Short mmCIF file of C-alpha atoms in Angstrom, two decimals:
data_model
loop_
_atom_site.label_atom_id
_atom_site.label_comp_id
_atom_site.label_asym_id
_atom_site.label_seq_id
_atom_site.Cartn_x
_atom_site.Cartn_y
_atom_site.Cartn_z
CA UNK A 1 88.06 -59.91 -84.90
CA UNK A 2 86.98 -58.27 -81.77
CA UNK A 3 84.21 -55.17 -80.95
CA UNK A 4 83.82 -52.34 -83.37
CA UNK A 5 85.38 -48.81 -82.12
CA UNK A 6 84.34 -45.91 -83.87
CA UNK A 7 86.97 -43.06 -83.45
CA UNK A 8 85.86 -39.58 -84.85
CA UNK A 9 88.40 -36.48 -84.83
CA UNK A 10 88.52 -32.85 -83.79
CA UNK A 11 88.50 -29.74 -85.62
CA UNK A 12 90.22 -28.97 -87.70
CA UNK A 13 91.86 -32.07 -88.14
CA UNK A 14 91.79 -35.48 -89.46
CA UNK A 15 91.17 -39.35 -88.92
CA UNK A 16 95.31 -39.27 -88.72
CA UNK A 17 94.97 -38.16 -85.50
CA UNK A 18 94.15 -41.50 -84.01
CA UNK A 19 97.03 -43.10 -85.32
CA UNK A 20 98.78 -43.94 -81.54
CA UNK A 21 95.07 -44.91 -80.60
CA UNK A 22 95.03 -47.22 -83.77
CA UNK A 23 97.88 -49.04 -82.91
CA UNK A 24 96.99 -49.45 -79.46
CA UNK A 25 93.57 -50.88 -79.88
CA UNK A 26 93.84 -52.73 -83.29
CA UNK A 27 95.18 -56.17 -82.00
CA UNK A 28 91.76 -56.56 -79.77
CA UNK A 29 89.41 -54.64 -81.70
CA UNK A 30 88.21 -53.50 -85.37
CA UNK A 31 88.95 -49.68 -85.10
CA UNK A 32 87.31 -47.50 -87.62
CA UNK A 33 88.70 -44.04 -87.83
CA UNK A 34 86.70 -42.13 -90.75
CA UNK A 35 87.46 -38.60 -91.75
CA UNK A 36 84.47 -36.36 -91.20
CA UNK A 37 82.69 -34.45 -93.92
CA UNK A 38 85.56 -32.33 -95.90
CA UNK A 39 88.50 -33.45 -94.19
CA UNK A 40 91.13 -35.44 -95.06
CA UNK A 41 89.83 -35.09 -98.54
CA UNK A 42 86.56 -36.56 -98.03
CA UNK A 43 83.42 -35.06 -99.40
CA UNK A 44 82.21 -31.86 -98.53
CA UNK A 45 78.51 -31.17 -97.78
CA UNK A 46 76.05 -30.56 -99.98
CA UNK A 47 73.33 -29.38 -97.96
CA UNK A 48 73.59 -26.77 -95.46
CA UNK A 49 76.28 -28.28 -92.76
CA UNK A 50 75.04 -30.28 -90.03
CA UNK A 51 76.34 -32.51 -87.63
CA UNK A 52 73.39 -34.73 -88.03
CA UNK A 53 74.58 -35.13 -91.60
CA UNK A 54 77.96 -35.97 -90.12
CA UNK A 55 76.16 -38.87 -87.62
CA UNK A 56 73.97 -40.13 -90.34
CA UNK A 57 77.50 -40.39 -92.52
CA UNK A 58 78.82 -42.51 -89.70
CA UNK A 59 75.59 -44.68 -89.63
CA UNK A 60 75.95 -44.94 -93.54
CA UNK A 61 79.82 -46.14 -93.17
CA UNK A 62 78.88 -48.92 -90.84
CA UNK A 63 76.14 -50.03 -93.50
CA UNK A 64 78.70 -50.05 -96.09
CA UNK A 65 81.25 -51.96 -93.60
CA UNK A 66 78.15 -54.67 -93.09
CA UNK A 67 78.85 -53.99 -89.46
CA UNK A 68 75.49 -54.87 -87.86
CA UNK A 69 76.53 -55.01 -84.16
CA UNK A 70 76.36 -52.30 -81.78
CA UNK A 71 79.69 -50.26 -81.74
CA UNK A 72 81.62 -47.74 -79.09
CA UNK A 73 81.83 -44.83 -80.46
CA UNK A 74 84.03 -42.39 -79.15
CA UNK A 75 84.54 -38.47 -80.29
CA UNK A 76 86.97 -35.42 -79.14
CA UNK A 77 85.51 -32.00 -78.96
CA UNK A 78 83.82 -31.63 -82.46
CA UNK A 79 84.04 -35.43 -83.16
CA UNK A 80 82.16 -35.70 -79.31
CA UNK A 81 79.49 -33.38 -80.78
CA UNK A 82 79.20 -35.62 -83.86
CA UNK A 83 79.04 -38.72 -81.38
CA UNK A 84 76.11 -36.90 -79.40
CA UNK A 85 73.91 -36.49 -82.74
CA UNK A 86 74.68 -39.85 -83.45
CA UNK A 87 73.51 -41.21 -79.83
CA UNK A 88 70.24 -39.06 -80.81
CA UNK A 89 69.66 -40.33 -83.82
CA UNK A 90 70.91 -44.13 -84.19
CA UNK A 91 70.72 -44.76 -80.24
CA UNK A 92 69.87 -48.43 -81.27
CA UNK A 93 73.30 -49.42 -83.06
CA UNK A 94 75.37 -48.06 -79.57
CA UNK A 95 77.10 -50.21 -76.92
CA UNK A 96 79.25 -47.53 -75.29
CA UNK A 97 80.03 -43.84 -75.80
CA UNK A 98 83.12 -42.06 -75.15
CA UNK A 99 82.79 -38.25 -75.02
CA UNK A 100 86.28 -36.05 -74.84
CA UNK A 101 86.84 -32.77 -74.58
CA UNK A 102 83.55 -32.02 -75.56
CA UNK A 103 79.85 -30.76 -74.23
CA UNK A 104 76.07 -31.03 -74.77
CA UNK A 105 75.41 -27.23 -75.10
CA UNK A 106 74.68 -25.85 -78.19
CA UNK A 107 76.99 -22.52 -78.92
CA UNK A 108 75.84 -19.51 -76.80
CA UNK A 109 75.39 -15.94 -78.53
CA UNK A 110 79.16 -14.93 -78.05
CA UNK A 111 80.21 -18.53 -78.92
CA UNK A 112 78.18 -18.41 -82.38
CA UNK A 113 79.68 -14.96 -82.57
CA UNK A 114 83.47 -16.28 -82.30
CA UNK A 115 82.25 -19.12 -85.06
CA UNK A 116 81.46 -16.61 -87.74
CA UNK A 117 84.86 -14.37 -86.77
CA UNK A 118 86.87 -17.92 -87.49
CA UNK A 119 84.91 -18.49 -90.91
CA UNK A 120 85.57 -15.16 -91.87
CA UNK A 121 89.24 -15.74 -90.81
CA UNK A 122 89.31 -18.92 -92.79
CA UNK A 123 87.91 -17.62 -96.15
CA UNK A 124 90.64 -15.54 -95.92
CA UNK A 125 93.55 -17.81 -94.60
CA UNK A 126 95.02 -21.53 -94.83
CA UNK A 127 93.97 -24.10 -92.73
CA UNK A 128 97.12 -23.92 -90.93
CA UNK A 129 96.43 -20.19 -89.83
CA UNK A 130 93.28 -21.80 -88.70
CA UNK A 131 95.15 -23.88 -86.57
CA UNK A 132 97.59 -21.63 -85.25
CA UNK A 133 95.26 -18.99 -84.21
CA UNK A 134 93.21 -21.99 -82.15
CA UNK A 135 96.71 -23.14 -80.93
CA UNK A 136 96.75 -21.41 -77.10
CA UNK A 137 93.06 -23.22 -76.69
CA UNK A 138 93.77 -26.32 -78.17
CA UNK A 139 97.15 -27.27 -75.86
CA UNK A 140 98.02 -26.56 -72.32
CA UNK A 141 100.85 -24.04 -72.00
CA UNK A 142 103.18 -26.64 -70.48
CA UNK A 143 102.38 -29.32 -73.88
CA UNK A 144 103.39 -26.14 -76.18
CA UNK A 145 106.49 -25.41 -74.57
CA UNK A 146 107.74 -28.98 -73.52
CA UNK A 147 106.29 -31.06 -76.74
CA UNK A 148 106.58 -28.99 -79.39
CA UNK A 149 106.44 -32.17 -81.67
CA UNK A 150 103.07 -32.35 -80.71
CA UNK A 151 102.47 -28.80 -82.53
CA UNK A 152 104.26 -29.95 -85.21
CA UNK A 153 102.02 -32.96 -86.00
CA UNK A 154 98.78 -30.67 -85.29
CA UNK A 155 99.95 -28.25 -88.42
CA UNK A 156 101.42 -31.01 -90.47
CA UNK A 157 97.62 -32.69 -90.22
CA UNK A 158 95.71 -29.18 -90.43
CA UNK A 159 97.72 -28.50 -93.62
CA UNK A 160 96.21 -30.90 -95.52
CA UNK A 161 92.63 -29.65 -94.81
CA UNK A 162 90.79 -27.18 -97.23
CA UNK A 163 89.24 -23.38 -96.06
CA UNK A 164 85.77 -25.41 -97.30
CA UNK A 165 86.14 -28.20 -94.59
CA UNK A 166 86.81 -25.61 -92.49
CA UNK A 167 84.25 -23.23 -93.05
CA UNK A 168 81.63 -26.00 -93.57
CA UNK A 169 82.73 -27.58 -89.88
CA UNK A 170 82.49 -24.47 -88.50
CA UNK A 171 79.10 -23.65 -89.53
CA UNK A 172 77.69 -27.15 -88.57
CA UNK A 173 79.55 -26.37 -85.30
CA UNK A 174 77.62 -22.96 -85.11
CA UNK A 175 74.33 -24.30 -85.65
CA UNK A 176 74.34 -27.69 -83.65
CA UNK A 177 71.40 -27.80 -81.38
CA UNK A 178 71.60 -28.23 -77.86
CA UNK A 179 71.99 -32.02 -76.92
CA UNK A 180 71.24 -31.72 -73.54
CA UNK A 181 67.84 -32.69 -73.74
CA UNK A 182 68.48 -35.96 -75.20
CA UNK A 183 71.39 -36.67 -72.58
CA UNK A 184 69.00 -38.68 -70.25
CA UNK A 185 67.85 -40.91 -73.12
CA UNK A 186 71.64 -42.50 -73.34
CA UNK A 187 71.41 -45.89 -72.41
CA UNK A 188 74.49 -47.46 -72.72
CA UNK A 189 77.93 -47.18 -70.42
CA UNK A 190 79.58 -43.66 -71.24
CA UNK A 191 82.91 -42.50 -70.29
CA UNK A 192 83.48 -38.60 -70.23
CA UNK A 193 87.15 -37.57 -70.29
CA UNK A 194 88.25 -34.01 -69.83
CA UNK A 195 92.00 -32.77 -69.95
CA UNK A 196 92.71 -30.92 -66.72
CA UNK A 197 94.24 -28.18 -68.11
CA UNK A 198 91.54 -27.95 -71.54
CA UNK A 199 90.04 -24.20 -71.70
CA UNK A 200 87.52 -24.71 -73.93
CA UNK A 201 85.75 -27.72 -71.86
CA UNK A 202 87.20 -27.26 -68.41
#
């Protein structure tokens, strides 16, 4: 079995979003794609939600799987925030890092207010409704018009998530620290990928 690659999913989805990547990589790598706290039926937060806890969950999963070698860790959006937290807290376990459509900065006041509005919306609506509200920022207009199957897939994944998972993740995202000061300490090869038409992390 090849090197271990761990993939952390975006909000408000689950590990199932990585199915094409798992299929593409599984012959050459050991691919691990966990459900982050509360998603995909996994256990939610006991303490105040934080991405540090998510990063520690990943380290705990590696221990449970007896993976001692350094891993390549990739994260998309929320998964990227968690990957940055992992790099800060468990740097000795990394051999490479992939940061896709994510950023190091903490939410500013406007960003926190937007999270709070979405938390209030999620408390009264389904996960699919939350996703539909976010859809114009998640997908490029061309994708939405030319590839409606992508919308259907995202809705299918989001439908399985609970309001508690959505709200917990939003609180963790809102309250995450600025990872900027820790970036110079990252000492492994790092690939930064951003969608050309990404509205959230251009």
